[in-house]
PDB file of C-alpha atoms in Angstrom:
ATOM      1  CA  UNK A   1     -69.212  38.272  41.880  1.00  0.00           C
ATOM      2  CA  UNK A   2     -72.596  37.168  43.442  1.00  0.00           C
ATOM      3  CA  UNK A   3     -71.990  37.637  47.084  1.00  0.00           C
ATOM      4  CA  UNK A   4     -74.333  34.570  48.294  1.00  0.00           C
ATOM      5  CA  UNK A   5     -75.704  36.337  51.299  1.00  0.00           C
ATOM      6  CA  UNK A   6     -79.198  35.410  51.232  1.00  0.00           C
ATOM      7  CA  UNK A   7     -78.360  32.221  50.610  1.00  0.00           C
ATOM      8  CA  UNK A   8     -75.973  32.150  53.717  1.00  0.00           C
ATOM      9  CA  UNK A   9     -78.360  33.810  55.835  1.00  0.00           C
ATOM     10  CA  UNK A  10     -81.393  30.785  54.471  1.00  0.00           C
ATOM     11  CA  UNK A  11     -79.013  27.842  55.410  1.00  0.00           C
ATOM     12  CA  UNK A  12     -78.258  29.645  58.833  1.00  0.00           C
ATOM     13  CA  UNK A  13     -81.784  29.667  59.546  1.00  0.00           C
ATOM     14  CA  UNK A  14     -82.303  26.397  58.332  1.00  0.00           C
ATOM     15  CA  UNK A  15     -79.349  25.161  60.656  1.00  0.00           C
ATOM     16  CA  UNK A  16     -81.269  26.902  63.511  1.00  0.00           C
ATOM     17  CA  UNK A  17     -84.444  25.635  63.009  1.00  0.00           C
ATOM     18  CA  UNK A  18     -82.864  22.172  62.720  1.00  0.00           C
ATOM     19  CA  UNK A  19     -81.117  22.222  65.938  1.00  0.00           C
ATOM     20  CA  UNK A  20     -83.969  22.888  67.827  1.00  0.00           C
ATOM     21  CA  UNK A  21     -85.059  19.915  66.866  1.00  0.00           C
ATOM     22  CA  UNK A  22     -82.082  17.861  67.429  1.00  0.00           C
ATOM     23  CA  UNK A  23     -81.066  19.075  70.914  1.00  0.00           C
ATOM     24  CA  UNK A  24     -83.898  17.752  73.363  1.00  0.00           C
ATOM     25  CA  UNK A  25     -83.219  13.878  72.058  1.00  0.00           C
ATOM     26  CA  UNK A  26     -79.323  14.164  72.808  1.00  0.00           C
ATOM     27  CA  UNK A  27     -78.153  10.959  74.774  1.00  0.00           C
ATOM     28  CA  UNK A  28     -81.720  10.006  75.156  1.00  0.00           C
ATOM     29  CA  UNK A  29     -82.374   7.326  72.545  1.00  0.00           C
ATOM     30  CA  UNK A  30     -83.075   3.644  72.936  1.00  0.00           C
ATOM     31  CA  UNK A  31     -81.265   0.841  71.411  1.00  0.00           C
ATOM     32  CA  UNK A  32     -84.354   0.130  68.799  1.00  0.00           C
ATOM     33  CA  UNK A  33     -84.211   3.636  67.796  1.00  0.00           C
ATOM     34  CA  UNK A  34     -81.018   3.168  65.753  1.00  0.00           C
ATOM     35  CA  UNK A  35     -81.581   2.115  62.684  1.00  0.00           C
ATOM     36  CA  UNK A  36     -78.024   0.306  60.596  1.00  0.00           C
ATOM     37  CA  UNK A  37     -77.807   1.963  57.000  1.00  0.00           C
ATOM     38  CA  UNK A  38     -74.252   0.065  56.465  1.00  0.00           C
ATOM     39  CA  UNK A  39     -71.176  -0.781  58.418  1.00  0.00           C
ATOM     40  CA  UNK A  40     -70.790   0.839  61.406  1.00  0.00           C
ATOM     41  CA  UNK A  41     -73.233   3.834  59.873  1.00  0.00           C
ATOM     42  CA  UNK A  42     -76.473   4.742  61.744  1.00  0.00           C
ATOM     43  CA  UNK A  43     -79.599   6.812  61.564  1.00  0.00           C
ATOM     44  CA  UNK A  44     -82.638   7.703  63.512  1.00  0.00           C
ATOM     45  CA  UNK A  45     -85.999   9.662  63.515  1.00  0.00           C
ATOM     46  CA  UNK A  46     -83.759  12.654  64.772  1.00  0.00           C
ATOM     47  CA  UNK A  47     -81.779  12.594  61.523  1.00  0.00           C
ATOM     48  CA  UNK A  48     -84.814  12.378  59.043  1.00  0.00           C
ATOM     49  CA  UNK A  49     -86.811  14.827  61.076  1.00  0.00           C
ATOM     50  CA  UNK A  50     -83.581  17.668  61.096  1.00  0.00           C
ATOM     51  CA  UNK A  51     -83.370  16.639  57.398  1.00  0.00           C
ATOM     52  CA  UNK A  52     -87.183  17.339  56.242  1.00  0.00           C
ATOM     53  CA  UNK A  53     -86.702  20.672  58.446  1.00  0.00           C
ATOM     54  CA  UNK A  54     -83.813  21.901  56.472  1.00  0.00           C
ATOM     55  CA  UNK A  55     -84.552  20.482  52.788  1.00  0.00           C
ATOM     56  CA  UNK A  56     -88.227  21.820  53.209  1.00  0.00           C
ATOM     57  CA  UNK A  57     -86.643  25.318  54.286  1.00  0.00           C
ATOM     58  CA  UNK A  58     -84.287  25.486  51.596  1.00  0.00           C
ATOM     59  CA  UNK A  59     -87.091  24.380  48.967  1.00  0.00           C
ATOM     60  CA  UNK A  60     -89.166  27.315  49.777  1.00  0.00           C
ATOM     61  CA  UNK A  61     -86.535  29.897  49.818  1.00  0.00           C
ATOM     62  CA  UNK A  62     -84.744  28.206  46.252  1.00  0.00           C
ATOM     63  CA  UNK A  63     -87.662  26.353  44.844  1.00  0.00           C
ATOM     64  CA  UNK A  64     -84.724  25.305  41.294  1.00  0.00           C
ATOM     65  CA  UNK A  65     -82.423  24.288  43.280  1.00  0.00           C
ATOM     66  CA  UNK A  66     -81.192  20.929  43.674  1.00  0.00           C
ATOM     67  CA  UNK A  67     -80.814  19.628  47.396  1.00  0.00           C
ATOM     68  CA  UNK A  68     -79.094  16.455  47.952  1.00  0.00           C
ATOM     69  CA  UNK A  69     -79.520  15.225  51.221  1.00  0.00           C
ATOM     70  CA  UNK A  70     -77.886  11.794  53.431  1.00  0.00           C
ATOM     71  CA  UNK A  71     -81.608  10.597  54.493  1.00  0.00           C
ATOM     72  CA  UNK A  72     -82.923  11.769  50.970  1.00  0.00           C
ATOM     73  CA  UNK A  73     -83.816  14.286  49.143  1.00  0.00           C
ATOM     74  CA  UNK A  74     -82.560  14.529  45.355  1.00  0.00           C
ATOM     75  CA  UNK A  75     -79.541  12.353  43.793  1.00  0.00           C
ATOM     76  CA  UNK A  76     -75.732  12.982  43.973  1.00  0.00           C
ATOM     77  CA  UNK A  77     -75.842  12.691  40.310  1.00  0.00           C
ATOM     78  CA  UNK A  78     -75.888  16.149  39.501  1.00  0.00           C
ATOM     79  CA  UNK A  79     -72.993  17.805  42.947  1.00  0.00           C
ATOM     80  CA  UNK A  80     -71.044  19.634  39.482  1.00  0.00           C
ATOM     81  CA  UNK A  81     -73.807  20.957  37.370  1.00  0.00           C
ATOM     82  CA  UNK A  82     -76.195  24.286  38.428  1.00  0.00           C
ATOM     83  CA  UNK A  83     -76.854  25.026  42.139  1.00  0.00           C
ATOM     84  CA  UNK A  84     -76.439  22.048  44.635  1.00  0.00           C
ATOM     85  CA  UNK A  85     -77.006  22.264  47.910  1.00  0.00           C
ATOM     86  CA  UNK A  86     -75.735  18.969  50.303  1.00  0.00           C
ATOM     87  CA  UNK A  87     -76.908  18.812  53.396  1.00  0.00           C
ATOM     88  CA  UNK A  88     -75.676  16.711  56.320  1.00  0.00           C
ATOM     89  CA  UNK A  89     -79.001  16.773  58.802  1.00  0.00           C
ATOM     90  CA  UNK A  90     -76.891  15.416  61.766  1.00  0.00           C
ATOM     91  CA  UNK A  91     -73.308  14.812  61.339  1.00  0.00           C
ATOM     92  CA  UNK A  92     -71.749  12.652  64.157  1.00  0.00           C
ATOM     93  CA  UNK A  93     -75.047  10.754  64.520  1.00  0.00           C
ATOM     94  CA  UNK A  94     -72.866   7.780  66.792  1.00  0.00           C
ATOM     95  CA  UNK A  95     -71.700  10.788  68.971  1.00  0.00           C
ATOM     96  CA  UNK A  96     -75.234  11.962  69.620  1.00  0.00           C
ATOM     97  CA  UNK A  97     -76.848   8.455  70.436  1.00  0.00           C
ATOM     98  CA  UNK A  98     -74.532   8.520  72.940  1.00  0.00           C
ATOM     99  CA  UNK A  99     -74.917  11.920  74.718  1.00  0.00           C
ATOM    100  CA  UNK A 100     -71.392  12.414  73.358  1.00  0.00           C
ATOM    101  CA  UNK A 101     -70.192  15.734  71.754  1.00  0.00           C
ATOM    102  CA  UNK A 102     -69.883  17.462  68.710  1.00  0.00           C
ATOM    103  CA  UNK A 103     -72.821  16.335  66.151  1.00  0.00           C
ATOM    104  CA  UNK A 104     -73.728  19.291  63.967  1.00  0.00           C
ATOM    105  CA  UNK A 105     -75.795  20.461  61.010  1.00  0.00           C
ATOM    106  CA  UNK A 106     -74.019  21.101  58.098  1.00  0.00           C
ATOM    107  CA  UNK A 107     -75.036  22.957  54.862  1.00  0.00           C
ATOM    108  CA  UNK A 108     -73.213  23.579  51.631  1.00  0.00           C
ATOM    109  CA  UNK A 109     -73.851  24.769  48.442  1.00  0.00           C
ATOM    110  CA  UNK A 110     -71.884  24.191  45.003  1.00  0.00           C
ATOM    111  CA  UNK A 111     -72.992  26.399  41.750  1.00  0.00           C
ATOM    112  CA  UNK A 112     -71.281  24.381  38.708  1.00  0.00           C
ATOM    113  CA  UNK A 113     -68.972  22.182  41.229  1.00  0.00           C
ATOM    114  CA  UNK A 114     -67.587  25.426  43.101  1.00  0.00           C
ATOM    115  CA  UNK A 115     -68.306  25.252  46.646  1.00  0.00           C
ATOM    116  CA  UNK A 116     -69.785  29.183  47.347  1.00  0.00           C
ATOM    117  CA  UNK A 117     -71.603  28.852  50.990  1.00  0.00           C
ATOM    118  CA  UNK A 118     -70.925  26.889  53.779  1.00  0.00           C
ATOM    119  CA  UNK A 119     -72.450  26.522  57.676  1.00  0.00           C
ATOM    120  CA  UNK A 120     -72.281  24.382  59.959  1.00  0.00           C
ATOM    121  CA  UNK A 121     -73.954  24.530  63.447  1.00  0.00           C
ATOM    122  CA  UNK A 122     -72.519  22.524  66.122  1.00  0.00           C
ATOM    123  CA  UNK A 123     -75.551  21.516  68.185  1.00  0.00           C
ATOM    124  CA  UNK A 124     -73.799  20.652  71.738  1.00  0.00           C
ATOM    125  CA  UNK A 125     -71.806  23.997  71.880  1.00  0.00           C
ATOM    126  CA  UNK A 126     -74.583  26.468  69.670  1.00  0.00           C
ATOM    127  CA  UNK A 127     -71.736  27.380  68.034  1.00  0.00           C
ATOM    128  CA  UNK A 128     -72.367  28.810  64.472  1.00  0.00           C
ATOM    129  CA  UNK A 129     -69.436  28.639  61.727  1.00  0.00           C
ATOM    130  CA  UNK A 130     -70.680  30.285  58.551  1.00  0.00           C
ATOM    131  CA  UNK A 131     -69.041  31.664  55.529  1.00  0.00           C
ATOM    132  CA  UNK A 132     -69.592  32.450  51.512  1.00  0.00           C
ATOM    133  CA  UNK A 133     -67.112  33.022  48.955  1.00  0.00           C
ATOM    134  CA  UNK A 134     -65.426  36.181  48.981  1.00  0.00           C
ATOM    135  CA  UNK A 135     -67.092  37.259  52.655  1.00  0.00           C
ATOM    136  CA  UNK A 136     -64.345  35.155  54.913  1.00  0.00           C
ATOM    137  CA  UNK A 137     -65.652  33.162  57.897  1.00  0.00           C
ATOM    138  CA  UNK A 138     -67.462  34.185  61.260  1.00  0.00           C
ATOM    139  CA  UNK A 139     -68.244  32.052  64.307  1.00  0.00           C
ATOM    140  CA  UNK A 140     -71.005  32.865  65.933  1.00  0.00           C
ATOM    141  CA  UNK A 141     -70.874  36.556  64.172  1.00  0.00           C
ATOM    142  CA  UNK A 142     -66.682  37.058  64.690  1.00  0.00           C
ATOM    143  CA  UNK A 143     -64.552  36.923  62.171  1.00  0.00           C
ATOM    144  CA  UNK A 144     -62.481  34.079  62.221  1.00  0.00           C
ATOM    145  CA  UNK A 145     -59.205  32.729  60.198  1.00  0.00           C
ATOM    146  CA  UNK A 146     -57.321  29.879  59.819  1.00  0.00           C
ATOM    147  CA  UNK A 147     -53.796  28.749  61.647  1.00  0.00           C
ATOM    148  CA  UNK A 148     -50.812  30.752  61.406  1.00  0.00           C
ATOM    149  CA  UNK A 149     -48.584  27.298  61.402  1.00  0.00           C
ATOM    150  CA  UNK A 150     -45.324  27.739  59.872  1.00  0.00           C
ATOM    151  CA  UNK A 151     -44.302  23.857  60.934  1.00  0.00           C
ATOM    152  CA  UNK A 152     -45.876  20.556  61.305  1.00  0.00           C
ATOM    153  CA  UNK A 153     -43.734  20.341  64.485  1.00  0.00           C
ATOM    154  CA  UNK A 154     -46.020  22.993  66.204  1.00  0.00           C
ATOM    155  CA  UNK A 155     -49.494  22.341  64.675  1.00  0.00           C
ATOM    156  CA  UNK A 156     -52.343  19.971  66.405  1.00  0.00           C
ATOM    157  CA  UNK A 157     -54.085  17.458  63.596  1.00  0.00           C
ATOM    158  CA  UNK A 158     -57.499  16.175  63.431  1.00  0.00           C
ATOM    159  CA  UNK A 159     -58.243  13.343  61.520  1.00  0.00           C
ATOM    160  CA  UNK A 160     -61.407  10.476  61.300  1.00  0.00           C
ATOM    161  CA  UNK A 161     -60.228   6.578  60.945  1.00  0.00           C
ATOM    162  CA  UNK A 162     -61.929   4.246  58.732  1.00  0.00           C
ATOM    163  CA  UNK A 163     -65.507   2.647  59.865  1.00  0.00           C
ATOM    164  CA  UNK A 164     -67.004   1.921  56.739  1.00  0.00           C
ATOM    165  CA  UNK A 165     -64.245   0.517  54.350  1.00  0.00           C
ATOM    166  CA  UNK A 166     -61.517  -0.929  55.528  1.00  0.00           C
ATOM    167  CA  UNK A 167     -59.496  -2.089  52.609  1.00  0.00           C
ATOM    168  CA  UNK A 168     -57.350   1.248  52.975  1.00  0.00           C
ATOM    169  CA  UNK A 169     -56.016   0.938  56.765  1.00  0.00           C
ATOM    170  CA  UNK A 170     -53.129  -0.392  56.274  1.00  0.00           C
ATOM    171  CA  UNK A 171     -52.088   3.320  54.332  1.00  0.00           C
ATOM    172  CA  UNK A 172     -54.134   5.110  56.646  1.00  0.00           C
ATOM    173  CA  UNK A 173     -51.798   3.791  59.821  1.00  0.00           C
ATOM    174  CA  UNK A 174     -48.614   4.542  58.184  1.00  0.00           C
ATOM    175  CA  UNK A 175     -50.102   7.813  57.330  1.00  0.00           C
ATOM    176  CA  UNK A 176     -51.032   8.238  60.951  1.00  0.00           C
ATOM    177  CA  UNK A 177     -48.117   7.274  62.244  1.00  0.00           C
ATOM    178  CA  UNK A 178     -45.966   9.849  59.938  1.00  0.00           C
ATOM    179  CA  UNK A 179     -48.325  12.544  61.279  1.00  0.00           C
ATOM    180  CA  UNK A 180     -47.835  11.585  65.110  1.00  0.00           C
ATOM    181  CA  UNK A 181     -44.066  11.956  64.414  1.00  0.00           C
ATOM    182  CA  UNK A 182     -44.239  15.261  63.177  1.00  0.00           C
ATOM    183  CA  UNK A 183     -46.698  16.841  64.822  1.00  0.00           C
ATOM    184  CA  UNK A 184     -47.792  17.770  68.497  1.00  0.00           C
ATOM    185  CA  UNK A 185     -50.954  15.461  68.176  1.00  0.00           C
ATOM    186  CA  UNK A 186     -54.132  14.058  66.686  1.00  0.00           C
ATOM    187  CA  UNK A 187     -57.335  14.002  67.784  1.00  0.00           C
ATOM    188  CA  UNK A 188     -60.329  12.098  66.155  1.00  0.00           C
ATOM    189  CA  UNK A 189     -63.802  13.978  66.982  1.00  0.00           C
ATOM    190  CA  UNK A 190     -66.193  11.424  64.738  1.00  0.00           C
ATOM    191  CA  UNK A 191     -67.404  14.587  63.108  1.00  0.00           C
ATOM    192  CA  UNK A 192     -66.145  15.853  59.846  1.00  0.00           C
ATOM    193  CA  UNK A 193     -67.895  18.885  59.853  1.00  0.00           C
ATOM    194  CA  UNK A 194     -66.824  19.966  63.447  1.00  0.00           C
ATOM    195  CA  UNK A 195     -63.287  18.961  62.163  1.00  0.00           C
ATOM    196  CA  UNK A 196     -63.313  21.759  59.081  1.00  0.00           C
ATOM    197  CA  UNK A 197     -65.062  24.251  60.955  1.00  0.00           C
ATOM    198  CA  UNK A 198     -62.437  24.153  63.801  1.00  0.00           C
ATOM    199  CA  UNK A 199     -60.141  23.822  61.552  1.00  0.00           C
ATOM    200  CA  UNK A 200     -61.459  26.860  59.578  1.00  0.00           C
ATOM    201  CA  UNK A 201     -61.081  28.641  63.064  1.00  0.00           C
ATOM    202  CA  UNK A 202     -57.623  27.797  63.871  1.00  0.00           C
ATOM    203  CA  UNK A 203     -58.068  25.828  66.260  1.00  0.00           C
ATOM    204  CA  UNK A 204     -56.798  22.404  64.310  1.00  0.00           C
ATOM    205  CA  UNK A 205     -53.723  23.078  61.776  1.00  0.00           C
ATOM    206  CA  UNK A 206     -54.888  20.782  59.867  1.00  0.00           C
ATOM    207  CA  UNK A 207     -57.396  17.940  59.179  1.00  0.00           C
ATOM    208  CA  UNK A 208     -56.947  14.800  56.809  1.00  0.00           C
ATOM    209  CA  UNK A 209     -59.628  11.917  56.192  1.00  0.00           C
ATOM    210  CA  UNK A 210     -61.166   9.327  53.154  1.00  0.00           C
ATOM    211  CA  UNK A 211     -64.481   7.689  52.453  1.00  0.00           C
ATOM    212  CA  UNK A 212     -66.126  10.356  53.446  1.00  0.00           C
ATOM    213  CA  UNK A 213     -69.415  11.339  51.570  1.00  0.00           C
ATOM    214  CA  UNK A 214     -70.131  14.560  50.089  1.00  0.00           C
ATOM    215  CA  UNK A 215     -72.516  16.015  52.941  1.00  0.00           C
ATOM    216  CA  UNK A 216     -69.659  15.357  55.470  1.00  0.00           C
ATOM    217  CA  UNK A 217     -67.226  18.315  53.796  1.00  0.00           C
ATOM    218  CA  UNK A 218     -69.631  19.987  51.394  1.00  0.00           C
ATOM    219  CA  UNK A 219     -70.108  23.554  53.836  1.00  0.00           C
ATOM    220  CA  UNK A 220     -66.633  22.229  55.671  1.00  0.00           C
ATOM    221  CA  UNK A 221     -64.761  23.061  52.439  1.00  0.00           C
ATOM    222  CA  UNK A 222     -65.910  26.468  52.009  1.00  0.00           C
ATOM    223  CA  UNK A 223     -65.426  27.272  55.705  1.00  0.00           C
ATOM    224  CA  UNK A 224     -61.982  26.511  55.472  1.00  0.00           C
ATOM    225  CA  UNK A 225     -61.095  28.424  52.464  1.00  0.00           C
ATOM    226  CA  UNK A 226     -62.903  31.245  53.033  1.00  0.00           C
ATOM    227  CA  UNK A 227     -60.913  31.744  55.795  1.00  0.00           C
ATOM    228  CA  UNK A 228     -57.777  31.553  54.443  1.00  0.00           C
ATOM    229  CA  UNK A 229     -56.694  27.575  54.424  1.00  0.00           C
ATOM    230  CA  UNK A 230     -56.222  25.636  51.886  1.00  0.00           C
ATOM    231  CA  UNK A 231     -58.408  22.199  50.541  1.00  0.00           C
ATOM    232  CA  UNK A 232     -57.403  19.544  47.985  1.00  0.00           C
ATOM    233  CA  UNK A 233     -58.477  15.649  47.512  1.00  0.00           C
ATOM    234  CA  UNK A 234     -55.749  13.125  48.518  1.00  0.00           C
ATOM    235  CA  UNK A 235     -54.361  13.753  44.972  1.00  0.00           C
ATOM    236  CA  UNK A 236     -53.787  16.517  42.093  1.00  0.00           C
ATOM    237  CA  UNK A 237     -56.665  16.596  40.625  1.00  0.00           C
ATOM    238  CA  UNK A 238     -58.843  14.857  42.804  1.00  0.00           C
ATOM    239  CA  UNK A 239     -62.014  16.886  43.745  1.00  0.00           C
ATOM    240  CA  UNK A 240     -62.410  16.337  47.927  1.00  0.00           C
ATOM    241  CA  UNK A 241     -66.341  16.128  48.063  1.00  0.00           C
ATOM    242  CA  UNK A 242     -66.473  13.450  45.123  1.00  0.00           C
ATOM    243  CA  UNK A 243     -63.832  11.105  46.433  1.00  0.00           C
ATOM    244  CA  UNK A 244     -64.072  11.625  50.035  1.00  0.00           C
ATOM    245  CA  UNK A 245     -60.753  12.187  50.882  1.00  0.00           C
ATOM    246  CA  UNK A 246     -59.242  15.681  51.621  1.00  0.00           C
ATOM    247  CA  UNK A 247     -56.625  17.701  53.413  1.00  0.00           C
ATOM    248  CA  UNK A 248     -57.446  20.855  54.938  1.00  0.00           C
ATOM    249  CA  UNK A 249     -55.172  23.089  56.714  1.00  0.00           C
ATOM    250  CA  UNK A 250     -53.792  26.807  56.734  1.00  0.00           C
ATOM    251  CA  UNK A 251     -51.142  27.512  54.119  1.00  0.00           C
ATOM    252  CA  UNK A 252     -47.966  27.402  56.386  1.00  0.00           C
ATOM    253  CA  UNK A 253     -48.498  23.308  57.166  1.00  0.00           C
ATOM    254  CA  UNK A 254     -50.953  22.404  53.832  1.00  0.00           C
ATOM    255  CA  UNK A 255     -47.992  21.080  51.829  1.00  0.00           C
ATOM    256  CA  UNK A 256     -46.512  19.173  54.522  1.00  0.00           C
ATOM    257  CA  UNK A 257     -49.560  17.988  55.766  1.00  0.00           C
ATOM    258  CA  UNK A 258     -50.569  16.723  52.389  1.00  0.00           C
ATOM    259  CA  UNK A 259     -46.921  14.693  51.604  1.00  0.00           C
ATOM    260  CA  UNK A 260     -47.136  13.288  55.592  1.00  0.00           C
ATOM    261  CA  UNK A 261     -50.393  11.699  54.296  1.00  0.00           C
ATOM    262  CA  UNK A 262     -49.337  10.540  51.267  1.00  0.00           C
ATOM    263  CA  UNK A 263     -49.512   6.805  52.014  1.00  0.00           C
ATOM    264  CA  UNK A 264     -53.460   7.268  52.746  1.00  0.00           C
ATOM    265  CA  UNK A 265     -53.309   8.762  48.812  1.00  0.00           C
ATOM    266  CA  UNK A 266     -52.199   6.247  47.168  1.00  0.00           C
ATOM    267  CA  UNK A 267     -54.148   3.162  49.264  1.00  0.00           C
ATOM    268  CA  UNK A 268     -57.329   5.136  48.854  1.00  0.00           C
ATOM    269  CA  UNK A 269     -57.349   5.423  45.616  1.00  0.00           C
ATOM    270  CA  UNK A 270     -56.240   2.154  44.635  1.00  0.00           C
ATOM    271  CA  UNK A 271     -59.872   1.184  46.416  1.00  0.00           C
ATOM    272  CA  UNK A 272     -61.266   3.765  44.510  1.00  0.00           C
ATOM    273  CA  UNK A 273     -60.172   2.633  41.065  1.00  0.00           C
ATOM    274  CA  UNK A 274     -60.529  -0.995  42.011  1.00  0.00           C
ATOM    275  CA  UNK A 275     -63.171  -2.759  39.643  1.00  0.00           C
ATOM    276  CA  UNK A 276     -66.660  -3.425  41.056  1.00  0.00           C
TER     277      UNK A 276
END
């Protein structure tokens, strides 16, 4: 088995160099400095300056690879075939117009649709969550795992609600509303990435969400199963970072987790498979 590291070790750097790019423009913005890409979705200069750093790092390090990109960079036309990397320049870009944490870098990479490295750098904390297939998960160089929940009745959820499309709310709520009941909480961050990589750390049980786009969970995926947890779209079959809709959690709560959020399945992908 190819063990990835260099790979790891490019997109930590990359992270890294990204950050230090990010962090002085926290909470400083002005109003005409975001920019509306879609409903309720915003970017900046910040974004597509973090995203140039880390696409032109990669490109020198992996000159064939693909790297798909939110601002940019190549097409999500080819996330299942050869070496993909998806990079996320500034995840929680609402959260850091507003001075508010987490935001984070995150970047993943899928050979043949197999997610294989995964980091994610939360900017406010410095925090560094980084794993590869078949090397487990460290934060901020210590080994990390995911929850030892037995029982939804002891585990702490996270979850995102829906900004962009709203046509599945309605199963999202009653989703929502079964997880309140059997759980000790939810909290919403407005960062996917910060979501799996606490997740991946044990410090959520468990983590559900749809329309999310594939630079959201890309490097979130492989955090959370290399450290134990398990990942799987809203469906059997359903692959997470195409559809945009996961659960994530550690084996003890996955199943339950998964049937609580059932409702949010089947809504989502009756928008999915609506016609155009």
């Amino acid at each position: 088995m190819t063990d990835y590291d260099s790979e790891r070790r490019a997109a930590e750097a990359a992270a890294h160099a990204a950050t230090a790019f990010i962090r002085p423009h926290a909470g400083g913005l002005s109003a005409d400095e975001l920019r509306l890409k879609g409903v309720h979705d915003y970017v900046t200069f910040v974004d597509e300056g973090s995203e140039r750093i880390v696409v032109d790092a990669l490109r020198q390090s992996f000159p064939d690879d693909t790297v798909v990109g939110e601002e940019g960079a190549d097409g999500t036309e080819r996330l299942d075939r050869g070496r993909v990397w998806i990079v996320d320049p500034l995840d929680g870009t609402t959260n850091f117009s507003h001075g508010v944490p987490p935001y984070a870098v995150s970047i993943g990479l899928r050979v043949d649709g197999v997610g294989v490295v995964g980091v994610v750098l939360d900017v406010s904390s410095g925090e560094l969550f980084s794993a590869a297939r078949g090397a487990g998960l460290t934060v901020s160089g210590t080994p990390a795992s995911v929850s030892e929940a037995t029982s939804l009745t002891d585990s702490l959820i996270s979850t995102g609600v829906p900004f962009r499309d709203y046509r599945y709310v309605a199963g999202y709520l009653t989703a929502f509303e079964a997880v309140i009941r059997q759980t000790r909480g939810i909290r919403r961050h407005g960062a996917a990435a910060i979501d799996l990589a606490w997740t991946a750390a044990g410090r959520f049980d468990g983590f559900f969400e749809a329309g999310l786009a594939p630079w959201d969970i890309a490097a979130g995926v492989v955090l959370v199963e290399a450290a134990g947890g398990r990942v799987a779209g809203l469906w059997d079959g359903a692959d997470p970072v195409t559809t945009g809709g996961l659960v994530a959690a550690g084996p003890g709560v996955f199943g339950d987790l998964r049937e609580a959020v059932r409702p949010l399945a089947v809504a989502y992908r009756e928008v999915l498979q609506a016609p155009a």
